[in-house]
Amino acid sequence: MLDEVNATRQNLALAPLDTHLGLAGVAAAHARDMAEKGYIGYADTAGVPLLDQVRLAERQSLIGSFASNIAVLPAGATPAQIHAALLSDPGNAENLSRGFTHAGMGTYESGGRLYVVQLFARIDGALSQPLPLKLAGSTTLQPSLANSAMVPVGWSLMSANGDVVARGGGKRLQSSSGKPLEGYLNVDVAVGTDIYSLRGPYVQVD
């Protein structure tokens, strides 16, 4: 399937996407979950959207942008047939032409149907090492950024609802109140006078 996607991108004069194992793992797990639980959606039955599923599973990458495609086809569909079906939807087709760098694909066959999940991301950097789910005390964030114009300026933790749980300047992640924190980590970077948030893993800070 990635070959089909990259052939389309080549026709659009776009760089090919690399495989990202973290994205692929979440795509495969979501395809199986949909098949086994009998639903089709961009969030699981607990309401966790695909981006948050990635941030729960992927412990190192910093994601600048993200998108997903989902399709259900007859069992035995070939990659070319899957690709054609996805391209028939304008939203899916648009995702193939955006400025992503990586992709992960997953399929699961059940009951005569093939469940397909494609995840796309622009990976703008990575933490120096995978963050454990639970952090004790303060932790220094050491991001390696793909764009030399990006300068780390701070961090924030966001709840699943998008509320700011905590925020700090610099690279030291810690609870200023002394109380445990948890949320989805954003690493804020400056590019000139603009500030962008790169999305990282979900963490719990004691």
Coordinates of C-alpha atoms in Angstrom, one line a residue:
M1 CA 0.0 0.0 0.0
L2 CA 2.9 2.4 0.7
D3 CA 4.2 1.8 -2.8
E4 CA 0.8 2.8 -4.2
V5 CA 0.8 5.9 -2.1
N6 CA 4.3 6.9 -3.1
A7 CA 3.6 6.3 -6.8
T8 CA 0.8 8.8 -6.5
R9 CA 3.1 11.3 -4.6
Q10 CA 5.8 10.9 -7.3
N11 CA 3.2 11.8 -9.9
L12 CA 2.5 15.0 -7.8
A13 CA 6.3 15.7 -7.6
L14 CA 6.2 15.0 -3.9
A15 CA 8.8 13.2 -1.8
P16 CA 8.1 9.6 -0.9
L17 CA 6.9 8.7 2.6
D18 CA 9.0 6.5 4.9
T19 CA 7.5 3.7 6.9
H20 CA 7.0 4.6 10.6
L21 CA 6.7 1.5 12.8
G22 CA 4.8 3.3 15.6
L23 CA 2.2 4.5 13.1
A24 CA 2.0 1.1 11.5
G25 CA 1.4 -0.6 14.9
V26 CA -1.5 1.7 15.8
A27 CA -2.9 1.3 12.3
A28 CA -2.9 -2.5 12.5
A29 CA -4.3 -2.5 16.0
H30 CA -7.2 -0.1 15.0
A31 CA -8.0 -2.1 11.9
R32 CA -8.3 -5.3 14.1
D33 CA -10.3 -3.5 16.8
M34 CA -12.8 -2.2 14.2
A35 CA -13.2 -5.7 12.8
E36 CA -13.6 -7.5 16.1
K37 CA -15.9 -4.9 17.6
G38 CA -18.0 -4.2 14.5
Y39 CA -17.6 -0.4 14.1
I40 CA -15.9 2.0 11.6
G41 CA -14.5 5.2 13.0
Y42 CA -11.5 7.4 13.5
A43 CA -11.7 6.8 17.3
D44 CA -11.9 3.6 19.3
T45 CA -15.0 2.5 21.2
A46 CA -13.7 4.4 24.3
G47 CA -13.6 7.6 22.2
V48 CA -9.8 7.8 21.9
P49 CA -9.0 9.3 18.5
L50 CA -6.2 7.9 16.3
L51 CA -3.7 10.7 17.0
D52 CA -4.1 10.1 20.7
Q53 CA -3.7 6.4 20.2
V54 CA -0.4 7.1 18.5
R55 CA 0.7 9.4 21.3
L56 CA -0.1 6.7 23.8
A57 CA 1.9 4.1 21.9
E58 CA 4.8 6.1 20.4
R59 CA 7.2 7.4 23.0
Q60 CA 9.8 9.4 21.1
S61 CA 8.5 11.1 17.9
L62 CA 7.4 14.7 17.8
I63 CA 4.6 15.1 15.3
G64 CA 3.9 18.4 13.5
S65 CA 0.8 17.3 11.5
F66 CA -1.3 14.1 11.3
A67 CA -4.0 12.6 9.2
S68 CA -5.7 9.3 8.7
N69 CA -7.7 7.3 6.0
I70 CA -10.0 4.4 6.7
A71 CA -11.7 2.1 4.3
V72 CA -13.6 -1.2 4.4
L73 CA -13.5 -3.4 1.2
P74 CA -14.3 -6.9 0.3
A75 CA -11.8 -9.5 1.6
G76 CA -8.9 -10.2 -0.7
A77 CA -8.8 -6.7 -2.2
T78 CA -5.4 -6.0 -3.7
P79 CA -3.2 -2.9 -2.7
A80 CA -4.1 -1.4 -6.1
Q81 CA -7.9 -1.8 -5.4
I82 CA -7.5 -0.5 -1.9
H83 CA -5.6 2.6 -3.2
A84 CA -8.3 3.2 -5.9
A85 CA -11.1 3.0 -3.3
L86 CA -9.3 5.5 -1.1
L87 CA -8.6 7.9 -3.9
S88 CA -12.3 8.0 -4.8
D89 CA -12.9 10.0 -1.6
P90 CA -11.6 13.6 -2.0
G91 CA -10.5 13.9 1.6
N92 CA -8.5 10.7 1.4
A93 CA -6.9 11.8 -1.8
E94 CA -6.0 15.2 -0.3
N95 CA -4.1 13.4 2.5
L96 CA -1.8 11.8 -0.1
S97 CA -0.7 15.2 -1.4
R98 CA 0.1 16.9 1.9
G99 CA 3.5 17.6 3.4
F100 CA 3.9 14.5 5.5
T101 CA 7.1 12.6 5.9
H102 CA 6.0 9.2 7.3
A103 CA 3.2 6.7 7.1
G104 CA 2.0 3.5 8.7
M105 CA -0.5 1.1 7.2
G106 CA -2.6 -1.7 8.8
T107 CA -5.2 -4.1 7.6
Y108 CA -7.4 -6.8 9.2
E109 CA -9.6 -9.3 7.4
S110 CA -12.8 -10.7 9.1
G111 CA -16.2 -11.8 8.0
G112 CA -15.5 -11.3 4.3
R113 CA -14.4 -7.7 4.8
L114 CA -11.0 -6.1 4.8
Y115 CA -10.5 -3.2 7.2
V116 CA -7.9 -0.7 6.2
V117 CA -6.2 2.1 8.2
Q118 CA -3.6 4.5 6.8
L119 CA -1.9 6.9 9.2
F120 CA 0.2 9.9 7.9
A121 CA 2.4 12.2 9.9
R122 CA 5.0 14.9 9.5
I123 CA 7.7 13.9 12.0
D124 CA 9.4 17.2 12.9
G125 CA 11.8 15.7 15.5
A126 CA 12.3 13.2 18.2
L127 CA 13.2 13.1 21.8
S128 CA 16.7 11.9 22.6
Q129 CA 15.3 8.7 24.1
P130 CA 11.8 7.2 24.4
L131 CA 10.0 8.7 27.4
P132 CA 8.6 6.1 29.9
L133 CA 4.9 6.5 30.6
K134 CA 5.6 7.4 34.2
L135 CA 8.2 10.1 35.0
A136 CA 9.5 10.5 38.5
G137 CA 10.5 14.1 39.5
S138 CA 11.7 16.5 36.8
T139 CA 12.8 15.3 33.4
T140 CA 14.9 17.3 30.9
L141 CA 13.5 17.1 27.4
Q142 CA 16.2 16.9 24.7
P143 CA 14.5 17.1 21.3
S144 CA 16.4 16.6 18.1
L145 CA 14.5 18.7 15.5
A146 CA 14.4 18.0 11.7
N147 CA 14.4 21.7 10.9
S148 CA 17.4 23.7 12.1
A149 CA 15.3 26.9 12.2
M150 CA 13.2 25.4 15.0
V151 CA 14.2 26.4 18.5
P152 CA 12.7 24.7 21.6
V153 CA 11.1 27.3 23.9
G154 CA 8.8 25.4 26.2
W155 CA 6.4 22.6 26.8
S156 CA 2.8 21.9 27.8
L157 CA 0.7 19.0 28.9
M158 CA -2.8 18.8 27.4
S159 CA -5.8 16.8 28.6
A160 CA -7.7 14.5 26.3
N161 CA -10.2 17.4 26.0
G162 CA -7.5 19.8 24.9
D163 CA -7.3 21.7 28.2
V164 CA -3.9 22.9 29.3
V165 CA -2.9 20.9 32.4
A166 CA 0.5 22.4 32.9
R167 CA 3.0 24.6 31.0
G168 CA 6.6 25.5 31.4
G169 CA 9.5 27.3 29.7
G170 CA 12.7 25.7 28.7
K171 CA 13.3 22.0 28.6
R172 CA 12.6 20.8 32.1
L173 CA 9.3 18.9 32.5
Q174 CA 8.1 19.0 36.1
S175 CA 5.1 19.7 38.3
S176 CA 5.3 23.3 39.6
S177 CA 2.5 22.6 42.2
G178 CA 4.2 19.4 43.5
K179 CA 1.1 17.4 42.6
P180 CA 1.1 14.6 40.1
L181 CA 0.3 15.6 36.5
E182 CA -0.7 13.6 33.4
G183 CA -1.5 14.6 29.8
Y184 CA -0.3 14.7 26.2
L185 CA 3.1 16.3 25.9
N186 CA 3.5 19.2 23.5
V187 CA 7.0 20.6 22.8
D188 CA 6.7 24.3 21.7
V189 CA 9.2 25.5 19.2
A190 CA 9.9 28.9 17.7
V191 CA 10.5 29.5 14.0
G192 CA 11.3 33.2 13.7
T193 CA 8.5 35.0 15.5
D194 CA 6.0 32.1 15.2
I195 CA 5.5 29.4 17.8
Y196 CA 4.4 25.8 16.9
S197 CA 3.5 22.9 19.1
L198 CA 4.9 19.5 18.2
R199 CA 2.9 16.7 19.6
G200 CA 4.7 14.1 21.7
P201 CA 3.8 11.1 24.0
Y202 CA 1.3 10.9 26.8
V203 CA 3.0 11.0 30.2
Q204 CA 2.4 10.9 33.9
V205 CA 4.6 13.1 36.0
D206 CA 4.8 12.3 39.8

